[in-house]
């Protein structure tokens, strides 16, 4: 997707089309050189396996590139879920990274929401739309071979990062991060040095065998309710990770008034992030893991509350 579509936290939600729709959430990474309007999203398994039939090879191995074809069809999904296509012709091949195409119908115009649509020729993608340079009939595209190269390199780099990352002995809190106290948990740690208390003290991971719903209760603030606007959970090791996660907050002194804060899925790369929400007061943050991805012991490296 174009990186200019992302918010400050890179959180995304996906709905597949056509019906029946499947939903998923995830995180996107604009980890590319300056000026490249491109990001790669990692989507939770709910939307990733049931309705997505295209393969990565379609991007990496297509022979339909700008310069080899003169026209194609711009395909995009309308808000109602229908797929629409508009014929376009390539009018300027620019450089090896981008090109410009123009709508063939003089009544067609570029509009907000077309960013990320793909130009196809003979059922193969040629490029991704990123902007309309004149705000009317023409649109700029990133060439498909450039996207394939960037995707290949990004995947290789992420694989190395996940398998070689080392956990620090004590992580330093970020600005605005609340101190945590572990108040309660349900599932015993595999070993004493991998206990859930590590998540409160930022001194290491929590490892456990998942046999059913797992809940962790953290206290925030020093007895008084504090503002909570974001919760982030990470699992960076080469191990099984949480999948479906629910986060509740409780502002009551006695601890009997849990309220929904966020729910979603951890990405396959090990990140769950609520993004920044309207601040709500809480004395407790309750994290519930309903399912996991991968096999074997589950590892959580950090729980961060802001």
Short mmCIF file of N, CA and C in Angstrom, two decimals, residues 154-247:
data_model
loop_
_atom_site.label_atom_id
_atom_site.label_comp_id
_atom_site.label_asym_id
_atom_site.label_seq_id
_atom_site.Cartn_x
_atom_site.Cartn_y
_atom_site.Cartn_z
N UNK A 154 12.71 -6.65 1.86
CA UNK A 154 12.11 -6.43 3.18
C UNK A 154 11.87 -7.76 3.90
N UNK A 155 11.32 -8.75 3.18
CA UNK A 155 11.06 -10.04 3.79
C UNK A 155 12.34 -10.71 4.28
N UNK A 156 13.39 -10.62 3.51
CA UNK A 156 14.67 -11.20 3.91
C UNK A 156 15.20 -10.52 5.15
N UNK A 157 15.09 -9.21 5.19
CA UNK A 157 15.58 -8.46 6.35
C UNK A 157 14.78 -8.73 7.59
N UNK A 158 13.43 -8.83 7.47
CA UNK A 158 12.61 -9.11 8.64
C UNK A 158 12.90 -10.50 9.19
N UNK A 159 13.13 -11.46 8.31
CA UNK A 159 13.42 -12.81 8.79
C UNK A 159 14.69 -12.83 9.61
N UNK A 160 15.73 -12.10 9.15
CA UNK A 160 16.98 -12.04 9.91
C UNK A 160 16.77 -11.34 11.23
N UNK A 161 15.97 -10.27 11.23
CA UNK A 161 15.77 -9.50 12.46
C UNK A 161 15.04 -10.32 13.52
N UNK A 162 14.04 -11.10 13.09
CA UNK A 162 13.26 -11.87 14.05
C UNK A 162 14.10 -12.97 14.68
N UNK A 163 14.92 -13.65 13.89
CA UNK A 163 15.67 -14.79 14.42
C UNK A 163 16.93 -14.38 15.16
N UNK A 164 17.44 -13.16 14.91
CA UNK A 164 18.71 -12.79 15.54
C UNK A 164 18.55 -11.76 16.64
N UNK A 165 17.33 -11.26 16.88
CA UNK A 165 17.15 -10.21 17.89
C UNK A 165 17.42 -10.78 19.28
N UNK A 166 18.18 -10.06 20.08
CA UNK A 166 18.48 -10.46 21.44
C UNK A 166 17.66 -9.62 22.41
N UNK A 167 17.15 -10.23 23.47
CA UNK A 167 16.36 -9.52 24.46
C UNK A 167 17.29 -8.84 25.46
N UNK A 168 17.09 -7.55 25.68
CA UNK A 168 17.90 -6.81 26.64
C UNK A 168 17.57 -7.27 28.05
N UNK A 169 18.55 -7.14 28.96
CA UNK A 169 18.34 -7.56 30.34
C UNK A 169 17.26 -6.72 31.00
N UNK A 170 17.35 -5.39 30.87
CA UNK A 170 16.34 -4.49 31.39
C UNK A 170 16.05 -3.44 30.34
N UNK A 171 14.83 -3.41 29.82
CA UNK A 171 14.46 -2.42 28.81
C UNK A 171 14.13 -1.10 29.49
N UNK A 172 14.50 -0.01 28.87
CA UNK A 172 14.21 1.30 29.42
C UNK A 172 12.83 1.76 28.97
N UNK A 173 12.04 2.35 29.88
CA UNK A 173 10.70 2.81 29.49
C UNK A 173 10.76 3.97 28.52
N UNK A 174 9.80 4.03 27.60
CA UNK A 174 9.70 5.14 26.69
C UNK A 174 8.96 6.29 27.36
N UNK A 175 9.04 7.45 26.75
CA UNK A 175 8.37 8.62 27.30
C UNK A 175 6.86 8.36 27.36
N UNK A 176 6.26 8.65 28.52
CA UNK A 176 4.83 8.46 28.70
C UNK A 176 4.43 7.06 29.10
N UNK A 177 5.38 6.14 29.22
CA UNK A 177 5.05 4.76 29.55
C UNK A 177 4.84 4.62 31.05
N UNK A 178 3.73 3.97 31.44
CA UNK A 178 3.41 3.79 32.86
C UNK A 178 4.18 2.62 33.45
N UNK A 179 4.55 2.77 34.71
CA UNK A 179 5.10 1.64 35.45
C UNK A 179 3.97 0.65 35.74
N UNK A 180 4.30 -0.65 35.71
CA UNK A 180 3.30 -1.69 35.92
C UNK A 180 3.61 -2.51 37.17
N UNK A 181 2.57 -3.06 37.76
CA UNK A 181 2.69 -4.02 38.85
C UNK A 181 1.85 -5.24 38.48
N UNK A 182 2.42 -6.41 38.55
CA UNK A 182 1.65 -7.62 38.25
C UNK A 182 0.76 -7.93 39.44
N UNK A 183 -0.56 -7.92 39.24
CA UNK A 183 -1.51 -8.19 40.31
C UNK A 183 -2.04 -9.61 40.29
N UNK A 184 -2.19 -10.18 39.08
CA UNK A 184 -2.76 -11.52 39.01
C UNK A 184 -2.43 -12.15 37.66
N UNK A 185 -2.37 -13.47 37.61
CA UNK A 185 -2.20 -14.20 36.35
C UNK A 185 -2.73 -15.61 36.54
N UNK A 186 -2.99 -16.30 35.43
CA UNK A 186 -3.63 -17.61 35.49
C UNK A 186 -2.69 -18.76 35.15
N UNK A 187 -1.72 -18.52 34.30
CA UNK A 187 -0.92 -19.60 33.74
C UNK A 187 0.51 -19.53 34.26
N UNK A 188 0.97 -20.62 34.84
CA UNK A 188 2.32 -20.67 35.40
C UNK A 188 3.37 -20.58 34.30
N UNK A 189 4.49 -19.99 34.65
CA UNK A 189 5.61 -19.89 33.72
C UNK A 189 6.29 -21.25 33.57
N UNK A 190 6.96 -21.43 32.43
CA UNK A 190 7.69 -22.68 32.19
C UNK A 190 8.85 -22.83 33.17
N UNK A 191 9.53 -21.73 33.43
CA UNK A 191 10.68 -21.74 34.34
C UNK A 191 10.63 -20.49 35.22
N UNK A 192 11.25 -20.52 36.40
CA UNK A 192 11.22 -19.35 37.29
C UNK A 192 11.78 -18.08 36.67
N UNK A 193 12.77 -18.20 35.77
CA UNK A 193 13.36 -17.00 35.18
C UNK A 193 12.55 -16.45 34.03
N UNK A 194 11.42 -17.10 33.68
CA UNK A 194 10.55 -16.61 32.60
C UNK A 194 9.16 -16.32 33.15
N UNK A 195 9.09 -15.75 34.35
CA UNK A 195 7.82 -15.53 35.02
C UNK A 195 7.11 -14.29 34.48
N UNK A 196 5.80 -14.17 34.69
CA UNK A 196 5.08 -12.98 34.21
C UNK A 196 5.51 -11.69 34.92
N UNK A 197 6.12 -11.78 36.09
CA UNK A 197 6.63 -10.59 36.76
C UNK A 197 7.65 -9.86 35.89
N UNK A 198 8.33 -10.60 35.01
CA UNK A 198 9.31 -9.97 34.11
C UNK A 198 8.68 -8.86 33.28
N UNK A 199 7.40 -9.04 32.91
CA UNK A 199 6.74 -8.06 32.05
C UNK A 199 6.51 -6.75 32.79
N UNK A 200 6.29 -6.83 34.11
CA UNK A 200 6.10 -5.62 34.90
C UNK A 200 7.42 -4.90 35.16
N UNK A 201 8.48 -5.66 35.34
CA UNK A 201 9.79 -5.06 35.65
C UNK A 201 10.65 -4.83 34.41
N UNK A 202 10.16 -5.26 33.24
CA UNK A 202 10.90 -5.13 31.97
C UNK A 202 12.27 -5.81 32.05
N UNK A 203 12.31 -6.96 32.74
CA UNK A 203 13.58 -7.65 32.94
C UNK A 203 13.72 -8.92 32.12
N UNK A 204 12.72 -9.23 31.28
CA UNK A 204 12.82 -10.43 30.47
C UNK A 204 11.46 -10.86 29.97
N UNK A 205 11.40 -11.99 29.27
CA UNK A 205 10.13 -12.47 28.70
C UNK A 205 9.35 -13.32 29.68
N UNK A 206 8.10 -13.55 29.32
CA UNK A 206 7.22 -14.49 30.01
C UNK A 206 6.97 -15.64 29.05
N UNK A 207 7.30 -16.88 29.48
CA UNK A 207 7.10 -18.07 28.64
C UNK A 207 6.15 -19.03 29.35
N UNK A 208 5.22 -19.60 28.59
CA UNK A 208 4.24 -20.49 29.19
C UNK A 208 3.67 -21.42 28.13
N UNK A 209 3.05 -22.49 28.59
CA UNK A 209 2.33 -23.40 27.71
C UNK A 209 0.88 -22.94 27.65
N UNK A 210 0.37 -22.76 26.42
CA UNK A 210 -1.01 -22.30 26.25
C UNK A 210 -1.94 -23.50 26.26
N UNK A 211 -2.79 -23.59 27.28
CA UNK A 211 -3.77 -24.68 27.37
C UNK A 211 -5.20 -24.14 27.33
N UNK A 212 -5.34 -22.85 27.23
CA UNK A 212 -6.65 -22.21 27.19
C UNK A 212 -6.48 -20.73 27.47
N UNK A 213 -7.56 -20.04 27.61
CA UNK A 213 -7.54 -18.59 27.81
C UNK A 213 -6.59 -18.20 28.94
N UNK A 214 -5.72 -17.24 28.66
CA UNK A 214 -4.72 -16.78 29.62
C UNK A 214 -4.93 -15.30 29.89
N UNK A 215 -4.98 -14.92 31.18
CA UNK A 215 -5.23 -13.54 31.56
C UNK A 215 -4.13 -13.03 32.47
N UNK A 216 -3.68 -11.80 32.20
CA UNK A 216 -2.70 -11.10 33.03
C UNK A 216 -3.34 -9.80 33.51
N UNK A 217 -3.20 -9.50 34.79
CA UNK A 217 -3.76 -8.27 35.35
C UNK A 217 -2.62 -7.42 35.89
N UNK A 218 -2.52 -6.18 35.38
CA UNK A 218 -1.46 -5.27 35.79
C UNK A 218 -2.08 -4.05 36.49
N UNK A 219 -1.44 -3.60 37.54
CA UNK A 219 -1.81 -2.35 38.16
C UNK A 219 -1.01 -1.21 37.54
N UNK A 220 -1.67 -0.09 37.31
CA UNK A 220 -1.00 1.10 36.79
C UNK A 220 -1.24 2.25 37.77
N UNK A 221 -0.29 3.15 37.88
CA UNK A 221 -0.42 4.24 38.84
C UNK A 221 -0.11 3.77 40.24
N UNK A 222 -0.04 4.70 41.15
CA UNK A 222 0.29 4.39 42.54
C UNK A 222 -0.97 4.49 43.39
N UNK A 223 -1.93 3.63 43.09
CA UNK A 223 -3.18 3.64 43.82
C UNK A 223 -4.23 4.57 43.27
N UNK A 224 -3.82 5.54 42.47
CA UNK A 224 -4.75 6.48 41.85
C UNK A 224 -4.92 6.13 40.38
N UNK A 225 -6.10 6.42 39.85
CA UNK A 225 -6.34 6.16 38.43
C UNK A 225 -5.50 7.08 37.57
N UNK A 226 -4.95 6.54 36.49
CA UNK A 226 -4.12 7.33 35.57
C UNK A 226 -4.71 7.23 34.16
N UNK A 227 -4.37 8.18 33.32
CA UNK A 227 -4.86 8.16 31.95
C UNK A 227 -4.16 7.11 31.12
N UNK A 228 -4.92 6.28 30.42
CA UNK A 228 -4.39 5.25 29.52
C UNK A 228 -4.93 5.51 28.12
N UNK A 229 -4.02 5.61 27.16
CA UNK A 229 -4.44 5.87 25.78
C UNK A 229 -3.89 4.86 24.78
N UNK A 230 -2.97 4.00 25.23
CA UNK A 230 -2.37 3.06 24.29
C UNK A 230 -1.82 1.86 25.03
N UNK A 231 -1.98 0.66 24.46
CA UNK A 231 -1.39 -0.57 25.00
C UNK A 231 -0.68 -1.29 23.86
N UNK A 232 0.56 -1.68 24.12
CA UNK A 232 1.34 -2.36 23.10
C UNK A 232 1.94 -3.63 23.70
N UNK A 233 1.85 -4.74 22.96
CA UNK A 233 2.36 -6.03 23.41
C UNK A 233 3.26 -6.58 22.32
N UNK A 234 4.41 -7.11 22.72
CA UNK A 234 5.38 -7.60 21.74
C UNK A 234 5.81 -9.02 22.05
N UNK A 235 6.06 -9.78 20.98
CA UNK A 235 6.62 -11.13 21.09
C UNK A 235 7.59 -11.28 19.94
N UNK A 236 8.87 -11.03 20.19
CA UNK A 236 9.85 -10.92 19.12
C UNK A 236 10.70 -12.16 18.91
N UNK A 237 10.60 -13.14 19.78
CA UNK A 237 11.46 -14.32 19.66
C UNK A 237 10.93 -15.28 18.60
N UNK A 238 11.77 -16.22 18.21
CA UNK A 238 11.38 -17.26 17.26
C UNK A 238 10.66 -18.36 18.04
N UNK A 239 9.42 -18.05 18.46
CA UNK A 239 8.63 -18.97 19.28
C UNK A 239 7.16 -18.73 18.97
N UNK A 240 6.29 -19.56 19.55
CA UNK A 240 4.86 -19.33 19.40
C UNK A 240 4.50 -17.98 20.03
N UNK A 241 3.47 -17.33 19.46
CA UNK A 241 3.09 -15.99 19.89
C UNK A 241 1.58 -15.95 20.15
N UNK A 242 1.12 -14.98 20.95
CA UNK A 242 -0.33 -14.78 21.06
C UNK A 242 -0.92 -14.45 19.69
N UNK A 243 -2.20 -14.75 19.52
CA UNK A 243 -2.91 -14.36 18.30
C UNK A 243 -4.05 -13.42 18.67
N UNK A 244 -5.19 -13.95 19.11
CA UNK A 244 -6.32 -13.10 19.49
C UNK A 244 -6.10 -12.54 20.89
N UNK A 245 -6.16 -11.22 21.00
CA UNK A 245 -5.88 -10.53 22.26
C UNK A 245 -7.02 -9.57 22.58
N UNK A 246 -7.43 -9.52 23.85
CA UNK A 246 -8.39 -8.53 24.34
C UNK A 246 -7.74 -7.73 25.46
N UNK A 247 -7.98 -6.43 25.46
CA UNK A 247 -7.46 -5.55 26.50
C UNK A 247 -8.63 -4.84 27.17
#
